[in-house]
């Protein structure tokens, strides 16, 4: 069996063990400890935010952010539709209703046009959302200037789901630092990993400190166990934070490596008529977490699923683009604002889209193999 080529697998730096060893040597396995404090300070410094709270997952960080914004039963939260389910699940945890917003072609991210339409309507119905969840898909920044201007005009706080975009920047400002809260994920497939974990960042250090309180069962200051509000068990372990600290040291290298992977795909496949890579907005620097592209069915006869199957036969992992949340059974009946009338961009991106192996630890030979299989399958169908 040939070695499997993964979509995005963990890529250790080699320094992780030193931090883990320190946790063991001092017996700070749990709870919390120097690695957690260090990792929080280092992420805050890296991103340029005032505060950061290390938690057990990106999903937990989103849940905490929504909770801190007072989202509850019967509230609405606007949310990117083209994203992983983890972005929106916490809206349901709190009993609120998601309203999904379409993407635009320029960024694949939340469409300012659709968002504006949704805000105008919500205002007219006196049902403005408690928050807007903006996702930076596959490491590409959303149109933050336009989106922030809109949300500020309506006074709606923004949560930036930067789970996929750690290390990216928009007009020189780091991804995850635009809204009231930003969220990072260190899940195993992300650009850096703690095997599992997340981070909540904000310039509001009081809210960050409250997030730590909520994430440790909301225990009041008292000698006995006293609780006045609902809390969670969401803190990151001190051992895993050690992995994160070593990973963060090489984040910029990882971004460069993923961008180089993307460049090699473009070099090899950029001229294929009907094949388009996810664009990068002017003035922005994406981390190219995953190289993603679309196949135009008018020009390319092989479907994304066929190509995924063909790659799988060669032990290569490729994936469809996220299935939009407004098309997911679990969100049936939720409101959705398309980019244009009869123009559902996220659905089209889903139907035509494909994510290619993009790991920073993929060798050039492995990538050549991926490219070879793709070209072979594109030309095979073209000749038929
Ligand atoms: C990975 C991811 C999350 C969730 O992160 P976890 O750490 O796996 O909980 C949230 N949003 C997006 C867009 C993601 O890709």
GROMACS .gro file of C-alpha atoms and ligand atoms in nm:
model
  399
    1UNK     CA    1   0.000   0.000   0.000
    2UNK     CA    2   0.134   0.339  -0.099
    3UNK     CA    3   0.170   0.596   0.178
    4UNK     CA    4  -0.151   0.784   0.217
    5UNK     CA    5  -0.143   1.149   0.117
    6UNK     CA    6  -0.365   1.338   0.359
    7UNK     CA    7  -0.569   1.651   0.311
    8UNK     CA    8  -0.403   1.813   0.612
    9UNK     CA    9  -0.225   1.615   0.880
   10UNK     CA   10  -0.048   1.726   1.199
   11UNK     CA   11   0.301   1.863   1.139
   12UNK     CA   12   0.510   1.874   1.455
   13UNK     CA   13   0.806   2.108   1.490
   14UNK     CA   14   1.014   1.886   1.717
   15UNK     CA   15   1.006   2.129   2.006
   16UNK     CA   16   0.671   2.010   2.144
   17UNK     CA   17   0.830   1.749   2.371
   18UNK     CA   18   1.034   2.014   2.555
   19UNK     CA   19   0.719   2.197   2.665
   20UNK     CA   20   0.542   1.873   2.750
   21UNK     CA   21   0.844   1.759   2.949
   22UNK     CA   22   0.836   2.077   3.151
   23UNK     CA   23   0.471   2.016   3.235
   24UNK     CA   24   0.563   1.663   3.349
   25UNK     CA   25   0.873   1.773   3.540
   26UNK     CA   26   0.674   2.027   3.738
   27UNK     CA   27   0.373   1.791   3.758
   28UNK     CA   28   0.154   2.065   3.610
   29UNK     CA   29  -0.040   1.811   3.406
   30UNK     CA   30  -0.359   1.977   3.518
   31UNK     CA   31  -0.530   2.201   3.584
   32UNK     CA   32  -0.400   2.483   3.370
   33UNK     CA   33  -0.041   2.589   3.443
   34UNK     CA   34   0.251   2.768   3.281
   35UNK     CA   35   0.194   2.635   2.930
   36UNK     CA   36  -0.166   2.756   2.927
   37UNK     CA   37  -0.064   3.102   3.052
   38UNK     CA   38   0.227   3.112   2.809
   39UNK     CA   39   0.023   2.994   2.512
   40UNK     CA   40  -0.246   3.254   2.581
   41UNK     CA   41   0.006   3.536   2.606
   42UNK     CA   42   0.188   3.421   2.294
   43UNK     CA   43  -0.128   3.390   2.083
   44UNK     CA   44  -0.246   3.734   2.199
   45UNK     CA   45   0.094   3.881   2.107
   46UNK     CA   46   0.097   3.704   1.772
   47UNK     CA   47  -0.254   3.810   1.675
   48UNK     CA   48  -0.226   4.155   1.827
   49UNK     CA   49  -0.521   4.121   2.062
   50UNK     CA   50  -0.531   4.233   2.424
   51UNK     CA   51  -0.639   3.900   2.567
   52UNK     CA   52  -0.676   3.530   2.489
   53UNK     CA   53  -0.833   3.235   2.666
   54UNK     CA   54  -0.721   2.881   2.584
   55UNK     CA   55  -1.009   2.633   2.562
   56UNK     CA   56  -1.075   2.274   2.468
   57UNK     CA   57  -1.188   2.343   2.111
   58UNK     CA   58  -1.276   2.609   1.858
   59UNK     CA   59  -1.639   2.509   1.902
   60UNK     CA   60  -1.612   2.581   2.276
   61UNK     CA   61  -1.465   2.924   2.200
   62UNK     CA   62  -1.760   3.006   1.971
   63UNK     CA   63  -2.003   2.885   2.237
   64UNK     CA   64  -1.838   3.108   2.499
   65UNK     CA   65  -1.835   3.411   2.267
   66UNK     CA   66  -2.206   3.375   2.197
   67UNK     CA   67  -2.278   3.328   2.566
   68UNK     CA   68  -2.074   3.638   2.656
   69UNK     CA   69  -2.279   3.837   2.405
   70UNK     CA   70  -2.593   3.730   2.586
   71UNK     CA   71  -2.730   3.509   2.308
   72UNK     CA   72  -3.019   3.303   2.437
   73UNK     CA   73  -3.355   3.146   2.365
   74UNK     CA   74  -3.539   3.308   2.077
   75UNK     CA   75  -3.251   3.536   1.970
   76UNK     CA   76  -3.120   3.524   1.617
   77UNK     CA   77  -2.756   3.505   1.509
   78UNK     CA   78  -2.647   3.573   1.152
   79UNK     CA   79  -2.391   3.323   1.029
   80UNK     CA   80  -2.194   3.236   0.716
   81UNK     CA   81  -2.362   2.945   0.542
   82UNK     CA   82  -2.056   2.807   0.364
   83UNK     CA   83  -1.867   2.668   0.662
   84UNK     CA   84  -1.811   2.369   0.886
   85UNK     CA   85  -2.104   2.285   1.112
   86UNK     CA   86  -1.900   2.380   1.422
   87UNK     CA   87  -1.953   2.748   1.342
   88UNK     CA   88  -2.329   2.724   1.394
   89UNK     CA   89  -2.386   2.438   1.639
   90UNK     CA   90  -2.327   2.662   1.944
   91UNK     CA   91  -2.612   2.888   1.827
   92UNK     CA   92  -2.840   2.588   1.879
   93UNK     CA   93  -2.678   2.500   2.214
   94UNK     CA   94  -2.804   2.837   2.340
   95UNK     CA   95  -3.154   2.793   2.200
   96UNK     CA   96  -3.109   3.071   1.946
   97UNK     CA   97  -3.199   3.066   1.577
   98UNK     CA   98  -2.932   3.089   1.309
   99UNK     CA   99  -3.000   3.293   0.997
  100UNK     CA  100  -2.766   3.189   0.720
  101UNK     CA  101  -2.596   3.431   0.485
  102UNK     CA  102  -2.463   3.333   0.143
  103UNK     CA  103  -2.111   3.377   0.008
  104UNK     CA  104  -1.988   3.590  -0.280
  105UNK     CA  105  -1.759   3.472  -0.561
  106UNK     CA  106  -1.482   3.717  -0.475
  107UNK     CA  107  -1.404   3.576  -0.133
  108UNK     CA  108  -1.618   3.260  -0.099
  109UNK     CA  109  -1.701   3.421   0.236
  110UNK     CA  110  -2.009   3.597   0.367
  111UNK     CA  111  -2.153   3.829   0.102
  112UNK     CA  112  -2.180   4.192   0.216
  113UNK     CA  113  -2.471   4.230  -0.026
  114UNK     CA  114  -2.667   3.944   0.129
  115UNK     CA  115  -2.573   4.055   0.480
  116UNK     CA  116  -2.703   4.405   0.415
  117UNK     CA  117  -3.032   4.270   0.282
  118UNK     CA  118  -3.069   4.053   0.591
  119UNK     CA  119  -2.992   4.344   0.824
  120UNK     CA  120  -3.237   4.579   0.650
  121UNK     CA  121  -3.513   4.320   0.675
  122UNK     CA  122  -3.433   4.231   1.035
  123UNK     CA  123  -3.438   4.598   1.132
  124UNK     CA  124  -3.776   4.645   0.964
  125UNK     CA  125  -3.912   4.347   1.157
  126UNK     CA  126  -3.750   4.471   1.478
  127UNK     CA  127  -3.557   4.144   1.498
  128UNK     CA  128  -3.194   4.244   1.465
  129UNK     CA  129  -2.950   3.962   1.545
  130UNK     CA  130  -2.755   3.945   1.871
  131UNK     CA  131  -2.436   3.871   1.678
  132UNK     CA  132  -2.293   3.809   1.333
  133UNK     CA  133  -2.060   3.511   1.292
  134UNK     CA  134  -1.816   3.574   1.009
  135UNK     CA  135  -1.603   3.284   0.887
  136UNK     CA  136  -1.268   3.316   0.707
  137UNK     CA  137  -1.297   3.010   0.490
  138UNK     CA  138  -0.998   2.791   0.410
  139UNK     CA  139  -0.768   3.063   0.541
  140UNK     CA  140  -0.905   3.341   0.323
  141UNK     CA  141  -1.022   3.662   0.492
  142UNK     CA  142  -1.376   3.777   0.441
  143UNK     CA  143  -1.436   4.133   0.314
  144UNK     CA  144  -1.384   4.273   0.661
  145UNK     CA  145  -1.400   4.648   0.576
  146UNK     CA  146  -1.744   4.619   0.420
  147UNK     CA  147  -1.869   4.367   0.674
  148UNK     CA  148  -1.748   4.558   0.980
  149UNK     CA  149  -1.892   4.883   0.844
  150UNK     CA  150  -2.232   4.716   0.805
  151UNK     CA  151  -2.229   4.550   1.147
  152UNK     CA  152  -2.110   4.870   1.315
  153UNK     CA  153  -2.382   5.073   1.142
  154UNK     CA  154  -2.641   4.842   1.298
  155UNK     CA  155  -2.453   4.809   1.626
  156UNK     CA  156  -2.424   4.431   1.599
  157UNK     CA  157  -2.118   4.264   1.755
  158UNK     CA  158  -1.910   4.039   1.531
  159UNK     CA  159  -1.756   3.704   1.618
  160UNK     CA  160  -1.483   3.615   1.373
  161UNK     CA  161  -1.453   3.241   1.321
  162UNK     CA  162  -1.085   3.233   1.230
  163UNK     CA  163  -1.055   2.860   1.301
  164UNK     CA  164  -0.916   2.809   0.951
  165UNK     CA  165  -0.734   3.139   0.910
  166UNK     CA  166  -0.479   3.161   1.191
  167UNK     CA  167  -0.175   3.337   1.046
  168UNK     CA  168  -0.368   3.509   0.768
  169UNK     CA  169  -0.402   3.885   0.755
  170UNK     CA  170  -0.635   4.140   0.602
  171UNK     CA  171  -0.477   4.470   0.502
  172UNK     CA  172  -0.195   4.410   0.749
  173UNK     CA  173  -0.420   4.321   1.043
  174UNK     CA  174  -0.423   3.965   1.168
  175UNK     CA  175  -0.722   3.746   1.101
  176UNK     CA  176  -0.936   3.694   1.410
  177UNK     CA  177  -0.892   4.045   1.549
  178UNK     CA  178  -1.164   4.238   1.367
  179UNK     CA  179  -1.474   4.158   1.567
  180UNK     CA  180  -1.558   4.178   1.934
  181UNK     CA  181  -1.432   3.820   1.959
  182UNK     CA  182  -1.210   3.602   1.745
  183UNK     CA  183  -1.188   3.225   1.752
  184UNK     CA  184  -0.900   2.994   1.660
  185UNK     CA  185  -0.896   2.615   1.645
  186UNK     CA  186  -0.608   2.376   1.706
  187UNK     CA  187  -0.792   2.068   1.588
  188UNK     CA  188  -0.572   1.800   1.431
  189UNK     CA  189  -0.630   1.910   1.073
  190UNK     CA  190  -0.575   2.284   1.123
  191UNK     CA  191  -0.263   2.477   1.024
  192UNK     CA  192  -0.120   2.425   1.373
  193UNK     CA  193  -0.259   2.180   1.625
  194UNK     CA  194  -0.260   2.088   1.993
  195UNK     CA  195  -0.430   1.760   1.890
  196UNK     CA  196  -0.748   1.936   1.996
  197UNK     CA  197  -0.804   2.284   2.133
  198UNK     CA  198  -0.917   2.636   2.068
  199UNK     CA  199  -0.862   2.999   2.163
  200UNK     CA  200  -1.092   3.291   2.224
  201UNK     CA  201  -0.932   3.632   2.162
  202UNK     CA  202  -1.059   3.983   2.226
  203UNK     CA  203  -0.941   4.332   2.314
  204UNK     CA  204  -1.193   4.326   2.596
  205UNK     CA  205  -0.982   4.170   2.871
  206UNK     CA  206  -1.271   4.172   3.117
  207UNK     CA  207  -1.473   3.955   2.882
  208UNK     CA  208  -1.174   3.726   2.830
  209UNK     CA  209  -1.141   3.690   3.202
  210UNK     CA  210  -1.514   3.618   3.226
  211UNK     CA  211  -1.473   3.354   2.954
  212UNK     CA  212  -1.216   3.177   3.174
  213UNK     CA  213  -1.464   3.188   3.461
  214UNK     CA  214  -1.744   3.042   3.246
  215UNK     CA  215  -1.506   2.780   3.106
  216UNK     CA  216  -1.427   2.648   3.455
  217UNK     CA  217  -1.783   2.575   3.568
  218UNK     CA  218  -1.852   2.939   3.660
  219UNK     CA  219  -1.730   2.895   4.013
  220UNK     CA  220  -1.792   3.199   4.232
  221UNK     CA  221  -1.531   3.329   4.477
  222UNK     CA  222  -1.607   3.135   4.793
  223UNK     CA  223  -1.449   2.869   5.013
  224UNK     CA  224  -1.718   2.620   4.920
  225UNK     CA  225  -1.844   2.537   4.572
  226UNK     CA  226  -2.078   2.820   4.481
  227UNK     CA  227  -2.235   2.881   4.137
  228UNK     CA  228  -2.470   3.158   4.027
  229UNK     CA  229  -2.470   3.107   3.651
  230UNK     CA  230  -2.440   2.815   3.411
  231UNK     CA  231  -2.079   2.730   3.330
  232UNK     CA  232  -1.884   2.487   3.117
  233UNK     CA  233  -1.583   2.261   3.144
  234UNK     CA  234  -1.396   2.410   2.852
  235UNK     CA  235  -1.038   2.487   2.954
  236UNK     CA  236  -0.735   2.362   2.764
  237UNK     CA  237  -0.505   2.114   2.935
  238UNK     CA  238  -0.157   2.233   3.032
  239UNK     CA  239  -0.001   1.942   2.843
  240UNK     CA  240  -0.177   2.028   2.519
  241UNK     CA  241  -0.099   2.397   2.557
  242UNK     CA  242   0.267   2.291   2.553
  243UNK     CA  243   0.217   2.141   2.207
  244UNK     CA  244   0.052   2.467   2.102
  245UNK     CA  245   0.345   2.682   2.218
  246UNK     CA  246   0.590   2.484   2.005
  247UNK     CA  247   0.351   2.487   1.711
  248UNK     CA  248   0.305   2.862   1.731
  249UNK     CA  249   0.684   2.908   1.698
  250UNK     CA  250   0.661   2.764   1.345
  251UNK     CA  251   0.323   2.906   1.240
  252UNK     CA  252   0.467   3.156   0.992
  253UNK     CA  253   0.675   2.879   0.833
  254UNK     CA  254   0.362   2.668   0.805
  255UNK     CA  255   0.178   2.949   0.632
  256UNK     CA  256   0.463   2.989   0.383
  257UNK     CA  257   0.468   2.615   0.318
  258UNK     CA  258   0.093   2.602   0.254
  259UNK     CA  259   0.114   2.900   0.024
  260UNK     CA  260   0.393   2.724  -0.165
  261UNK     CA  261   0.171   2.415  -0.200
  262UNK     CA  262  -0.098   2.639  -0.345
  263UNK     CA  263   0.150   2.802  -0.588
  264UNK     CA  264   0.261   2.462  -0.716
  265UNK     CA  265  -0.099   2.361  -0.784
  266UNK     CA  266  -0.158   2.687  -0.969
  267UNK     CA  267   0.156   2.640  -1.174
  268UNK     CA  268   0.049   2.292  -1.279
  269UNK     CA  269  -0.326   2.342  -1.319
  270UNK     CA  270  -0.381   2.716  -1.350
  271UNK     CA  271  -0.416   2.705  -1.729
  272UNK     CA  272  -0.688   2.439  -1.734
  273UNK     CA  273  -0.999   2.594  -1.886
  274UNK     CA  274  -1.289   2.571  -1.641
  275UNK     CA  275  -1.076   2.508  -1.335
  276UNK     CA  276  -1.064   2.801  -1.093
  277UNK     CA  277  -0.880   2.836  -0.766
  278UNK     CA  278  -1.027   3.014  -0.468
  279UNK     CA  279  -0.926   3.376  -0.514
  280UNK     CA  280  -0.735   3.590  -0.267
  281UNK     CA  281  -0.875   3.937  -0.198
  282UNK     CA  282  -0.650   4.228  -0.285
  283UNK     CA  283  -0.447   4.352   0.008
  284UNK     CA  284  -0.493   4.028   0.200
  285UNK     CA  285  -0.260   3.742   0.283
  286UNK     CA  286  -0.432   3.408   0.323
  287UNK     CA  287  -0.277   3.111   0.496
  288UNK     CA  288  -0.403   2.879   0.218
  289UNK     CA  289  -0.496   2.625   0.483
  290UNK     CA  290  -0.650   2.417   0.207
  291UNK     CA  291  -0.605   2.468  -0.164
  292UNK     CA  292  -0.958   2.472  -0.302
  293UNK     CA  293  -1.088   2.502  -0.654
  294UNK     CA  294  -1.402   2.470  -0.861
  295UNK     CA  295  -1.468   2.271  -1.177
  296UNK     CA  296  -1.702   2.432  -1.427
  297UNK     CA  297  -1.934   2.152  -1.549
  298UNK     CA  298  -1.973   2.328  -1.887
  299UNK     CA  299  -1.603   2.297  -1.954
  300UNK     CA  300  -1.485   2.003  -1.747
  301UNK     CA  301  -1.664   1.674  -1.777
  302UNK     CA  302  -1.527   1.513  -1.463
  303UNK     CA  303  -1.723   1.599  -1.148
  304UNK     CA  304  -1.560   1.680  -0.815
  305UNK     CA  305  -1.689   1.350  -0.673
  306UNK     CA  306  -1.536   1.153  -0.960
  307UNK     CA  307  -1.206   1.326  -0.906
  308UNK     CA  308  -1.221   1.260  -0.531
  309UNK     CA  309  -1.283   0.891  -0.606
  310UNK     CA  310  -1.001   0.878  -0.858
  311UNK     CA  311  -0.763   1.032  -0.605
  312UNK     CA  312  -0.888   0.794  -0.334
  313UNK     CA  313  -0.794   0.500  -0.557
  314UNK     CA  314  -0.438   0.627  -0.542
  315UNK     CA  315  -0.463   0.660  -0.164
  316UNK     CA  316  -0.490   1.038  -0.184
  317UNK     CA  317  -0.738   1.222   0.036
  318UNK     CA  318  -0.941   1.502  -0.124
  319UNK     CA  319  -1.272   1.644  -0.004
  320UNK     CA  320  -1.572   1.835  -0.131
  321UNK     CA  321  -1.610   2.197  -0.021
  322UNK     CA  322  -1.821   2.233   0.297
  323UNK     CA  323  -2.186   2.166   0.230
  324UNK     CA  324  -2.361   2.498   0.307
  325UNK     CA  325  -2.543   2.497   0.638
  326UNK     CA  326  -2.870   2.621   0.488
  327UNK     CA  327  -2.878   2.292   0.295
  328UNK     CA  328  -2.815   2.074   0.603
  329UNK     CA  329  -3.108   1.871   0.738
  330UNK     CA  330  -3.032   1.979   1.095
  331UNK     CA  331  -3.095   2.343   0.996
  332UNK     CA  332  -3.405   2.278   0.792
  333UNK     CA  333  -3.645   2.569   0.814
  334UNK     CA  334  -3.378   2.827   0.905
  335UNK     CA  335  -3.379   3.152   0.713
  336UNK     CA  336  -3.126   3.202   0.435
  337UNK     CA  337  -3.026   3.511   0.242
  338UNK     CA  338  -2.878   3.433  -0.100
  339UNK     CA  339  -2.618   3.658  -0.259
  340UNK     CA  340  -2.861   3.752  -0.535
  341UNK     CA  341  -3.211   3.661  -0.638
  342UNK     CA  342  -3.185   3.303  -0.768
  343UNK     CA  343  -2.813   3.319  -0.715
  344UNK     CA  344  -2.710   3.081  -0.439
  345UNK     CA  345  -2.333   3.117  -0.456
  346UNK     CA  346  -2.248   2.884  -0.167
  347UNK     CA  347  -2.454   2.603  -0.318
  348UNK     CA  348  -2.273   2.648  -0.649
  349UNK     CA  349  -1.933   2.646  -0.477
  350UNK     CA  350  -2.036   2.329  -0.296
  351UNK     CA  351  -2.150   2.157  -0.615
  352UNK     CA  352  -1.837   2.250  -0.807
  353UNK     CA  353  -1.577   2.269  -0.534
  354UNK     CA  354  -1.294   2.047  -0.426
  355UNK     CA  355  -1.025   2.064  -0.154
  356UNK     CA  356  -0.684   1.921  -0.239
  357UNK     CA  357  -0.416   1.780  -0.010
  358UNK     CA  358  -0.245   2.086   0.133
  359UNK     CA  359  -0.040   1.979   0.432
  360UNK     CA  360   0.277   2.171   0.510
  361UNK     CA  361   0.445   1.832   0.552
  362UNK     CA  362   0.348   1.701   0.209
  363UNK     CA  363   0.659   1.637   0.000
  364UNK     CA  364   0.701   1.782  -0.348
  365UNK     CA  365   0.700   1.426  -0.487
  366UNK     CA  366   0.370   1.359  -0.316
  367UNK     CA  367   0.224   1.675  -0.457
  368UNK     CA  368   0.345   1.582  -0.806
  369UNK     CA  369   0.163   1.254  -0.765
  370UNK     CA  370  -0.160   1.437  -0.675
  371UNK     CA  371  -0.121   1.668  -0.974
  372UNK     CA  372  -0.049   1.375  -1.206
  373UNK     CA  373  -0.368   1.195  -1.101
  374UNK     CA  374  -0.573   1.513  -1.150
  375UNK     CA  375  -0.429   1.585  -1.495
  376UNK     CA  376  -0.474   1.225  -1.600
  377UNK     CA  377  -0.843   1.233  -1.503
  378UNK     CA  378  -0.908   1.572  -1.660
  379UNK     CA  379  -0.757   1.473  -1.994
  380UNK     CA  380  -0.909   1.126  -1.989
  381UNK     CA  381  -1.258   1.272  -1.989
  382UNK     CA  382  -1.167   1.549  -2.232
  383UNK     CA  383  -1.061   1.293  -2.493
  384UNK     CA  384  -1.382   1.092  -2.466
  385LIG     C1  385  -1.237   2.351   1.270
  385LIG     C2  386  -1.340   2.455   1.265
  385LIG     C3  387  -1.413   2.492   1.379
  385LIG     C4  388  -1.413   2.418   1.507
  385LIG     O1  389  -1.299   2.393   1.566
  385LIG     P1  390  -1.283   2.267   1.668
  385LIG     O2  391  -1.157   2.303   1.737
  385LIG     O3  392  -1.272   2.146   1.582
  385LIG     O4  393  -1.400   2.265   1.758
  385LIG     C5  394  -1.500   2.599   1.369
  385LIG     N1  395  -1.517   2.664   1.254
  385LIG     C6  396  -1.452   2.629   1.142
  385LIG     C7  397  -1.476   2.708   1.020
  385LIG     C8  398  -1.363   2.522   1.144
  385LIG     O5  399  -1.301   2.486   1.031
   0.00000   0.00000   0.00000
